XYZ file of C-alpha atoms in Angstrom:
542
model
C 0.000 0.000 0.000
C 1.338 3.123 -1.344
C 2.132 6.339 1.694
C -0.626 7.965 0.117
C -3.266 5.703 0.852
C -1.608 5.337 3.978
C -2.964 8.800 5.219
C -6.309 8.697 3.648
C -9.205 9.754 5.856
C -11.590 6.851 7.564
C -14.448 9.643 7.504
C -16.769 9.241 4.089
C -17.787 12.926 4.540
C -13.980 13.791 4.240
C -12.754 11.277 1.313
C -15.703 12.952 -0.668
C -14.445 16.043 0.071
C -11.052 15.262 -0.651
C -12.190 13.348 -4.053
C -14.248 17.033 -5.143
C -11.370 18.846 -4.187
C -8.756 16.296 -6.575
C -12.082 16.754 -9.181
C -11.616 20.232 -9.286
C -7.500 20.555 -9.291
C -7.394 17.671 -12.185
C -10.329 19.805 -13.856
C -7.978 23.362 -13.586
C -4.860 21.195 -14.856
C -6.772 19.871 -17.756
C -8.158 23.259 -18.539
C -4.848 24.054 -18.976
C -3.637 21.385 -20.668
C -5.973 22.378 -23.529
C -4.871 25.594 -23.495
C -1.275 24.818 -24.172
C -2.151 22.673 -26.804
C -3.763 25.188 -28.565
C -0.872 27.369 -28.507
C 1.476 24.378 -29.038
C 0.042 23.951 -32.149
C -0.595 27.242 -33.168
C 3.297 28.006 -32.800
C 3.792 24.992 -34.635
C 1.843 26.072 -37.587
C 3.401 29.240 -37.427
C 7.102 27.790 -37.122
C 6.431 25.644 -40.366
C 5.093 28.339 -42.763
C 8.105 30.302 -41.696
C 10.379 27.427 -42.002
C 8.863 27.260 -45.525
C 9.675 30.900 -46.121
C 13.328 31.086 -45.423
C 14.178 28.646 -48.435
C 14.496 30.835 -51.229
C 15.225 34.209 -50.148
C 16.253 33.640 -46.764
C 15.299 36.361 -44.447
C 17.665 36.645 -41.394
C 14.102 38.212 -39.667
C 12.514 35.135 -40.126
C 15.059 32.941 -39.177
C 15.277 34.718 -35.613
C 11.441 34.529 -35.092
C 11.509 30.664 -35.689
C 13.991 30.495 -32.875
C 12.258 32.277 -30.917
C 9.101 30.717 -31.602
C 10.884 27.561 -30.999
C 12.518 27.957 -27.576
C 9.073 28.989 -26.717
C 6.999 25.854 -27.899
C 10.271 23.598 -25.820
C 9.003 25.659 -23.059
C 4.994 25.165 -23.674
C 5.816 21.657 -24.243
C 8.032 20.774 -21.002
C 4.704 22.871 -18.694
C 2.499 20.703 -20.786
C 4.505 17.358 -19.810
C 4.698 18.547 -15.785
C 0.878 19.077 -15.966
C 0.471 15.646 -17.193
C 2.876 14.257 -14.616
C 1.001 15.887 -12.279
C -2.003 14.371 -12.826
C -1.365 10.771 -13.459
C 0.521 11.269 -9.903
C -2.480 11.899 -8.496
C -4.091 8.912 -9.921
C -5.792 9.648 -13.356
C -5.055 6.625 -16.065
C -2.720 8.054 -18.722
C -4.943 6.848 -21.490
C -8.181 8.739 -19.879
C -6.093 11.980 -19.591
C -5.121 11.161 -23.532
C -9.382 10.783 -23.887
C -10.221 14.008 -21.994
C -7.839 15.904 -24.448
C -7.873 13.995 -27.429
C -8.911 17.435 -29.691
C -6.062 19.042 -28.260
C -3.033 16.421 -28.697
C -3.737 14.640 -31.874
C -1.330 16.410 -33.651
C 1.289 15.935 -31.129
C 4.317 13.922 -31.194
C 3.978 10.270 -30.188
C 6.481 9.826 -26.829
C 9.053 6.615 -27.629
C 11.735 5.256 -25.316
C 15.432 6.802 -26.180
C 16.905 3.983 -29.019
C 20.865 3.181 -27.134
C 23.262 1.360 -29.756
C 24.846 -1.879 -28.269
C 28.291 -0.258 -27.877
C 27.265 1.751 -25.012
C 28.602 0.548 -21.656
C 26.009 -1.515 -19.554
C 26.221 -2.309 -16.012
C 24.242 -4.969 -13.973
C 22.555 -4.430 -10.514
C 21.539 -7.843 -9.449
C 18.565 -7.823 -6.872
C 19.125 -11.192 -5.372
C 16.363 -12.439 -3.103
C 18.618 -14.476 -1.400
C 18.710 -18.481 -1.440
C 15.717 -18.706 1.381
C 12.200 -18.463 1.285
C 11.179 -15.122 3.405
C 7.836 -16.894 4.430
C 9.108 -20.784 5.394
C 12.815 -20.569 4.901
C 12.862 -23.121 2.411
C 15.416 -23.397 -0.214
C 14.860 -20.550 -3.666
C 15.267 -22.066 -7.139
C 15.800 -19.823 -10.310
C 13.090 -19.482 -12.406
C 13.623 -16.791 -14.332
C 14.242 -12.852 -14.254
C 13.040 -9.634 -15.268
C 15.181 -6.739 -16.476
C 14.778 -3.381 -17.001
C 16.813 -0.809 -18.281
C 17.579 2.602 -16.975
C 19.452 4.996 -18.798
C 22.085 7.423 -16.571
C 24.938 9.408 -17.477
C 28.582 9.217 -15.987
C 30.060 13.282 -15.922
C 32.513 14.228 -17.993
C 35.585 14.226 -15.778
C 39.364 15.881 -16.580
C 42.377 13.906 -15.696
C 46.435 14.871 -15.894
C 48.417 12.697 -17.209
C 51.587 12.517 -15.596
C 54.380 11.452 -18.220
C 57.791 10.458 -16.506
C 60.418 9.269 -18.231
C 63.061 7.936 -15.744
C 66.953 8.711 -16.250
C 69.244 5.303 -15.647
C 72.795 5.650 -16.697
C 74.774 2.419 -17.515
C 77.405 1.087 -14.774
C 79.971 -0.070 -17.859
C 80.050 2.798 -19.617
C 78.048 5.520 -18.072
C 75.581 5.911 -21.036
C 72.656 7.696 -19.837
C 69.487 6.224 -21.113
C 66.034 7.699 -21.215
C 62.813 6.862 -23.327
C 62.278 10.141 -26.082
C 59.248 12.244 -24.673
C 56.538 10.985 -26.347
C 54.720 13.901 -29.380
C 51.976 16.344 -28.140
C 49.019 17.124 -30.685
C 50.275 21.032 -29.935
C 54.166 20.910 -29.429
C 54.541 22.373 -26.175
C 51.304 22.818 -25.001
C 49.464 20.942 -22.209
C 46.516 20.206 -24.156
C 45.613 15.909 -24.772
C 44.147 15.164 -27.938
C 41.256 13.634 -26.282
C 40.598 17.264 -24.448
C 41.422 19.154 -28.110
C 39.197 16.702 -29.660
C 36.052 17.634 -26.880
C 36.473 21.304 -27.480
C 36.440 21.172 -31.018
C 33.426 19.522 -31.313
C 32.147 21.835 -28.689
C 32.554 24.433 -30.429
C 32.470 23.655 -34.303
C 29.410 21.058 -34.288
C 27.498 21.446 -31.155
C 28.548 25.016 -31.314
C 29.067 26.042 -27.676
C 31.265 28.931 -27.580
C 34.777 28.916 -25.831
C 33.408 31.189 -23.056
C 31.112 28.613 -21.903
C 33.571 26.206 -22.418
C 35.504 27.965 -19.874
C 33.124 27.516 -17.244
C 32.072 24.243 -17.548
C 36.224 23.105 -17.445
C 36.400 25.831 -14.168
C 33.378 23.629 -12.560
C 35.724 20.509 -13.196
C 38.203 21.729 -11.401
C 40.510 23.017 -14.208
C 40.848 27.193 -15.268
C 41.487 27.339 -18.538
C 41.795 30.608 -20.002
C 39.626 32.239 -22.994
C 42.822 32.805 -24.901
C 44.391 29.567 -23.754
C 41.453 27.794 -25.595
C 41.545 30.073 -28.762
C 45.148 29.059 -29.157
C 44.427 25.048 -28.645
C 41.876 25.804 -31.364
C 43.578 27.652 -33.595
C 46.698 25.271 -33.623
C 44.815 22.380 -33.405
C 43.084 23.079 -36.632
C 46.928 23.877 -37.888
C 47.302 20.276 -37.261
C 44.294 19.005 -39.184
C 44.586 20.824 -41.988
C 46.413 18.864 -44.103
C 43.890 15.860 -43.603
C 40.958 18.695 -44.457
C 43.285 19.235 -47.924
C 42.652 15.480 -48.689
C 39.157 15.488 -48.108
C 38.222 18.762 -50.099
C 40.674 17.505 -52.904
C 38.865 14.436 -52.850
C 35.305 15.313 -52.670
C 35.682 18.414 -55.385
C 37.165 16.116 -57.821
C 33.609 14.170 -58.313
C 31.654 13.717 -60.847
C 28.607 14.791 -59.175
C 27.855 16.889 -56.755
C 24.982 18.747 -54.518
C 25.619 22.310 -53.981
C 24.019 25.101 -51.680
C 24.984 27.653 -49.768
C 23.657 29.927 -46.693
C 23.811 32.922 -45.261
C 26.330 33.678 -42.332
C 26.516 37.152 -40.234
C 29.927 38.304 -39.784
C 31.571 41.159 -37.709
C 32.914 44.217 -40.028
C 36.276 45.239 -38.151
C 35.896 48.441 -41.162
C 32.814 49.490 -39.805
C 32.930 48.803 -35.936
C 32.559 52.175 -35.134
C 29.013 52.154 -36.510
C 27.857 49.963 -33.891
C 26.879 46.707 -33.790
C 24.036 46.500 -36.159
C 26.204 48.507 -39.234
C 29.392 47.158 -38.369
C 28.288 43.166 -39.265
C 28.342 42.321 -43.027
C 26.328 39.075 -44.016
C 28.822 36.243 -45.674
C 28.135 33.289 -47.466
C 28.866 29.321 -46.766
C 28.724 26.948 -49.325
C 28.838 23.525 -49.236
C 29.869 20.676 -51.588
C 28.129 17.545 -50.859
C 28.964 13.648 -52.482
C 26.957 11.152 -51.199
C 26.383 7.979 -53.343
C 24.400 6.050 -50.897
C 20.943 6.003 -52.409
C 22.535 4.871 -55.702
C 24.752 1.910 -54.003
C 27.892 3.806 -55.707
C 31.789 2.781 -54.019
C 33.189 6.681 -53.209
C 32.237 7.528 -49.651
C 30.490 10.165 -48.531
C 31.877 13.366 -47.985
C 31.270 17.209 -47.381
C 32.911 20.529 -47.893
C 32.366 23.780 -46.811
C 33.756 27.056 -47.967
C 32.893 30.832 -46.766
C 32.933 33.866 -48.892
C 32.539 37.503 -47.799
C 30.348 37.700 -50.478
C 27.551 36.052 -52.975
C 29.640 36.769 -55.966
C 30.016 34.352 -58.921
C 33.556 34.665 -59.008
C 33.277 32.389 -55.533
C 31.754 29.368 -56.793
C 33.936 29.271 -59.905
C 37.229 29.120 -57.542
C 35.397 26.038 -55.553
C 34.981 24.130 -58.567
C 37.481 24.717 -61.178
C 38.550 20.765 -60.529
C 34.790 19.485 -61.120
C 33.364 17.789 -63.944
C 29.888 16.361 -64.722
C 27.090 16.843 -62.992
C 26.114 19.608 -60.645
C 22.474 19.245 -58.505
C 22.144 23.192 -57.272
C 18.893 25.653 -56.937
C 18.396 28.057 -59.267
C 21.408 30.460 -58.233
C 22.533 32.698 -60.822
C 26.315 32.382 -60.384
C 26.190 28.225 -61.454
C 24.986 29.331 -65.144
C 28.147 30.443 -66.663
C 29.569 26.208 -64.955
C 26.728 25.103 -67.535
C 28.116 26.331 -70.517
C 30.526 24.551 -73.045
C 34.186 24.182 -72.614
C 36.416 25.101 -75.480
C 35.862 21.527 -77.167
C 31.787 22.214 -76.985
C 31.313 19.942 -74.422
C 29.567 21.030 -70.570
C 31.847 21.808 -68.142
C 28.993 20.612 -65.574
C 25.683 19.330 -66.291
C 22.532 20.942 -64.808
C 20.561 19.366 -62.303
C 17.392 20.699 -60.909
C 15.972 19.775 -57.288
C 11.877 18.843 -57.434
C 11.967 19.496 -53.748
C 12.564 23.434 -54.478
C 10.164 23.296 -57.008
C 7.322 21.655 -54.673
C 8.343 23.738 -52.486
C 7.269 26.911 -54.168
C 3.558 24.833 -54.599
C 3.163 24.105 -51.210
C 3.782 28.017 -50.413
C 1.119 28.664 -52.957
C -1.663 26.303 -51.768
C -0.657 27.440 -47.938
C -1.549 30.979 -48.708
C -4.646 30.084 -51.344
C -5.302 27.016 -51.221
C -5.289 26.538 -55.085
C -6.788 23.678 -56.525
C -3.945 23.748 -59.121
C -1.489 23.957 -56.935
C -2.838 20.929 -55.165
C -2.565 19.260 -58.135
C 1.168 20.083 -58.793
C 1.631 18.548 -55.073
C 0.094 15.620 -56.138
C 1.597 15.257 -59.489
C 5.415 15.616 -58.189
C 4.294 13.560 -55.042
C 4.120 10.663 -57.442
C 7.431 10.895 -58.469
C 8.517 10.623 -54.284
C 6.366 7.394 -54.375
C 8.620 5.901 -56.968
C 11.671 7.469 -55.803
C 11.382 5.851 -52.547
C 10.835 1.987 -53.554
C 14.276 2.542 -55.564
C 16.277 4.500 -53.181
C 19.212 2.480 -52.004
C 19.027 0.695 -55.422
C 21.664 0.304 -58.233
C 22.387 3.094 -60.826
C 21.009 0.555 -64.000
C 17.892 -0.066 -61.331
C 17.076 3.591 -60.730
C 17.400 4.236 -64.244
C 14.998 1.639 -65.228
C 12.244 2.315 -62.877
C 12.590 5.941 -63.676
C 12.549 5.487 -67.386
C 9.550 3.129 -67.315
C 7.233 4.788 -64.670
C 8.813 8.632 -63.905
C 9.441 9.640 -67.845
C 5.402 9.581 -68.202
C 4.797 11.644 -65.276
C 7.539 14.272 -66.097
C 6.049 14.255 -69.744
C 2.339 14.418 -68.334
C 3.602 17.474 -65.811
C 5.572 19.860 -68.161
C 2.482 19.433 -70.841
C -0.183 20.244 -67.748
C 2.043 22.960 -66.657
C 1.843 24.786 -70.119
C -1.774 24.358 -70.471
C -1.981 26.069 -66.515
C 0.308 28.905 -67.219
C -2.321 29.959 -70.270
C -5.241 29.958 -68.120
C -3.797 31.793 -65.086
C -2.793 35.378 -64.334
C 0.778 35.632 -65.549
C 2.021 37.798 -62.461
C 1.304 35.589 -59.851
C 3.434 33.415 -57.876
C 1.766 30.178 -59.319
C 2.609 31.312 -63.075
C 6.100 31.945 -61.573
C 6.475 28.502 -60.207
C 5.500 27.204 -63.692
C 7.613 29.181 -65.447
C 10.632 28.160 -62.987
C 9.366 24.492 -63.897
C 9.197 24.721 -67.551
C 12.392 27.069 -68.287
C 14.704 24.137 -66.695
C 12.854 21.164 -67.906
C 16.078 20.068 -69.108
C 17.815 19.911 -65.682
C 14.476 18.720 -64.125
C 14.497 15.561 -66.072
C 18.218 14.393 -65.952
C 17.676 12.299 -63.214
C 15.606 10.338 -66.248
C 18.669 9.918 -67.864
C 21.476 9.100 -65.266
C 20.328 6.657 -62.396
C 23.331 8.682 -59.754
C 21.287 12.087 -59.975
C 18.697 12.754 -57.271
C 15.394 13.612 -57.732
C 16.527 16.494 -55.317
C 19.053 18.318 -53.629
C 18.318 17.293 -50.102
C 21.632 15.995 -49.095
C 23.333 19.925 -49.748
C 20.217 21.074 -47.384
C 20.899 18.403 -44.856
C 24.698 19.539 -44.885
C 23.796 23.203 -44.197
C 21.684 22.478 -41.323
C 24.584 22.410 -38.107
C 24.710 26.541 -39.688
C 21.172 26.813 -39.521
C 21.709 24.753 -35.759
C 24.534 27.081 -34.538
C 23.174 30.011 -35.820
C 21.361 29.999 -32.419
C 24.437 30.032 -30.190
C 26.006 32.677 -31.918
C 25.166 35.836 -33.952
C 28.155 36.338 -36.138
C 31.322 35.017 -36.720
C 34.222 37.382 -35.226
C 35.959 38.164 -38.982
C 36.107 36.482 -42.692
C 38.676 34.410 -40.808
C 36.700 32.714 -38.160
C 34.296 32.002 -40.963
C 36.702 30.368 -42.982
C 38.037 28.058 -39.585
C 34.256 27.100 -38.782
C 34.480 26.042 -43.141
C 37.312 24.160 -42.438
C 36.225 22.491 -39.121
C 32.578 21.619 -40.578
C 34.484 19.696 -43.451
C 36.204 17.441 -41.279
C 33.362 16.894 -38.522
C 30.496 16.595 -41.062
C 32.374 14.180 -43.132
C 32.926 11.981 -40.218
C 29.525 11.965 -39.074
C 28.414 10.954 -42.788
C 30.790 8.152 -42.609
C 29.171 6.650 -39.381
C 31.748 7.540 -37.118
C 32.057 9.657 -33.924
C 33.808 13.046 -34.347
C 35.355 13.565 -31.244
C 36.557 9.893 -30.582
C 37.822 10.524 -34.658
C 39.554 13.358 -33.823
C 41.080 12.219 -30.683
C 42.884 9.577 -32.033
C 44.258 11.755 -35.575
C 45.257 14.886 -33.000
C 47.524 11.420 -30.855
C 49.013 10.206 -34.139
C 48.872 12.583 -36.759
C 52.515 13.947 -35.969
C 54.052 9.832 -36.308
C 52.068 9.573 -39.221
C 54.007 9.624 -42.361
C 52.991 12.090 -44.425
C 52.790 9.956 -47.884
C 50.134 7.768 -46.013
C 48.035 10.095 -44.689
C 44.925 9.096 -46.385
C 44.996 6.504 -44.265
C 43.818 8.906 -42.230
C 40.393 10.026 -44.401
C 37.337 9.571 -42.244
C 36.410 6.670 -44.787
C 39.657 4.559 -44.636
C 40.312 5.463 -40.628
C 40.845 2.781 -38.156
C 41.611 3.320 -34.039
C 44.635 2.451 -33.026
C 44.249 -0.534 -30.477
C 47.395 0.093 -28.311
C 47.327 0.845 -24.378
C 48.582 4.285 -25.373
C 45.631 5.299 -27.703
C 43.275 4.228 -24.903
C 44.746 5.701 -22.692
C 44.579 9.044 -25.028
């Protein structure tokens, strides 16, 4: 019997007082309840048709008031979650509470337990009832067990690792002998590459800045300086770069590629006295993205990122004067002069187009009027999806059969319907636009008909550019073009891990404890897709 009950009134007068009372709280928390899932999902609604505005022209505005409008619905949602807590404590059956407010929490995400790979550490508590029965002390016999799981954390924790290297001298002929210190990631500086390795990921991919850093290693025990830590990172990513060489070499040289790029806010040392707002100039990140998963192809995956001050051409050009064949971008003006012929008439890079973009500018068009035709275009490029998703993963001769058989139809059927739309409709509106986008790269469009590697989008160049979109919420700028160019360089290396299936920080611990042994004609060894740990006592250790 639980405490509660324990304490429970024997008077009926009182227990149905009590039970009116418990009526009326679990009333009041359901009330509210309701309420926040009103709001929950009217900030939701609002958070998606921004989210669906800041493709395109991206507005820096809009991007602030969906993370605002985001840390907001965490909050609604965690007061929501206490409420509930509160009243199943008190006794009311989860599922009835889901009844009572079933108009209210449809639409909201189902709860599922936390999914925790094999390789993480498990430890057994063993409840053992003993070998005697508690009742008539005769002898216990396994029968079986039950076990449950219960997921905990273990801190993060600094150590100092004390290296000594004893002197002995030889009594024959008075040699002294001593074991060579051992390299450092950073010659002469106290930094372990496991402890480099956690504050570059920090920083560069869960983008917490070094000032915070600073404060969680003071709460360990350890002050590290601010400029202490910019110097670790600085000639840390000194070390690296020559590994970050091999992967942009590698990736650029490709034969096809996804492209995008985003905007980044960075401080204007020219203008800082202007103030804040006038002295930051908005940059530009681009990233180059192979992935040949969904097509079963043998290059791994791989991205890189590159910042410009600008949105110039001139950019792009320098990022891919190694690339030829196929190019899977939006619509930006700078790719077109990459499209045209070399000096022997044949493309430099092939066009092509992403159906996502183009749905895209649909969905904004039946959000706002809820045009039949638009619908209609949904539905139309929605059956490519279908077929796009019982091949993905597929061979390139696979792809290109199902596409040729049951996509080439629907491509045909959509460009014709699109031409007999764009004469009935007002040709100033955004729906004529999104036709005329469609039908004035029909070429590009349809090359995935014709090579079984192209996408039918250019998803995996907006996945890549997410962590900016991500970090862009930690901090407001980058200090100067080069800070840009060092969160560029650090992005290429972490992102290109994580594609390849591997950790970044246990990654980069074990390059930043090797890299200066390694020989530098086998450093691609070192790629994130040919990289193995070292097994020694030493590389544990690091």
């Amino acid at each position: 019997m639980s405490k509660a009950a324990q304490t429970l009134p024997d008077d009926p007068a009182l227990l149905k007082a009590l039970v009116a009372a418990l009526q009326a709280e679990n009333a009041k928390i359901s009330a509210t309840l309701r309420a926040h899932d009103a709001l929950i999902q009217t900030l939701r609604l609002r958070i998606a048709k921004l989210k669906k505005q800041v493709f395109g022209q991206s507005s820096e505005k809009i991007e602030r008031e969906i993370e605002q409008l985001e840390l907001a619905l965490e909050d609604l949602l965690i007061a929501a979650a206490e409420s509930e807590t509160a009243l199943m404590e008190d006794g009311q059956d989860k599922g009835a509470l889901e009844t009572a407010v079933a108009g209210e929490v449809a639409d909201r995400p189902s709860r599922r337990r936390p999914r925790v790979s094999d390789s993480t550490p498990r430890e057994r508590q063993e409840l053992d009832p003993g070998s005697c029965c508690p009742d008539c002390g005769g002898d216990l016999r396994m029968v079986g067990e039950d076990v449950s799981e219960m997921l905990d954390l273990i801190a993060a924790q600094l150590k100092v690792v004390q290296i000594t290297r004893p002197k002995k001298s030889c009594r024959r002929c008075e040699r002294m002998v001593q074991v060579p210190a051992p390299s450092r990631p950073i010659p002469g500086s106290m930094a372990g590459a496991g402890l480099l390795a956690h504050i570059l990921v920090s920083k560069f991919d869960d983008h917490l800045p070094l000032y915070r850093q600073h404060e969680i290693f003071a709460r360990m025990g350890a002050d590290i300086p601010d400029s202490t830590l910019v110097d670790w990172c600085g000639r840390a990513m000194k070390v690296l770069q020559p590994l970050i060489e091999r992967i942009e070499a590698d990736v650029m040289v490709s034969n096809l590629l996804h492209a995008d790029d985003t905007p980044i806010r960075v401080l204007d040392r020219s203008q800082r006295d202007k103030g804040l707002v006038k002295g930051v100039k908005k940059g530009r990140i681009w990233t180059y993205v192979r992935d040949q998963r969904p097509w079963a192809g043998t290059s791994p995956p791989g991205a890189v990122y590159a910042f410009a001050p600008d949105w110039k051409e001139e950019h792009v050009h320098r990022h891919l004067a190694q690339t030829r064949g196929i190019l899977q971008a939006d619509g930006y003006k700078g790719y077109a002069k990459l499209y045209g012929p070399d000096p022997d008439g044949t493309p430099r890079l092939r066009e092509a187009a992403c159906w996502a973009h183009l749905r895209r500018d649909f969905h904004d068009e039946w959000g706002k009027t809820k045009s039949a035709i638009a619908r209609e275009a949904l539905d139309r490029i929605g059956a490519l999806y279908d077929i796009e998703r019982e091949i993905n993963g597929c061979s390139a001769e696979i792809r290109l059969a199902a596409r040729q058989k049951l996509s080439a139809p629907k491509v045909a059927a959509f460009f014709a319907w699109s031409e007999q739309q764009l004469s009935l409709i007002p040709g100033k509106g955004d729906l004529a636009k999104a036709f005329r986008y469609g039908l004035s790269r029909r070429g590009a469009f349809s090359l995935f008909l014709e090579d079984g590697r192209v996408a039918v989008d250019n998803n995996p160049a907006e996945r890549a550019l997410r962590p900016i979109g991500i970090g862009r919420k930690n901090w407001l700028f980058a200090g100067a073009d080069t800070g840009a160019e060092t969160l560029a360089r650090a992005m290429t290396i972490i992102e290109t891990a994580k594609m390849n299936g591997l950790n970044p920080q246990a990654y980069l611990a074990d390059i930043l404890a090797r890299i200066h042994d390694h020989k530098i004609n086998r450093i691609n060894d070192l790629l994130p897709w040919n990289w193995s740990p070292l097994t020694t006592p030493q590389a544990e250790a690091a």
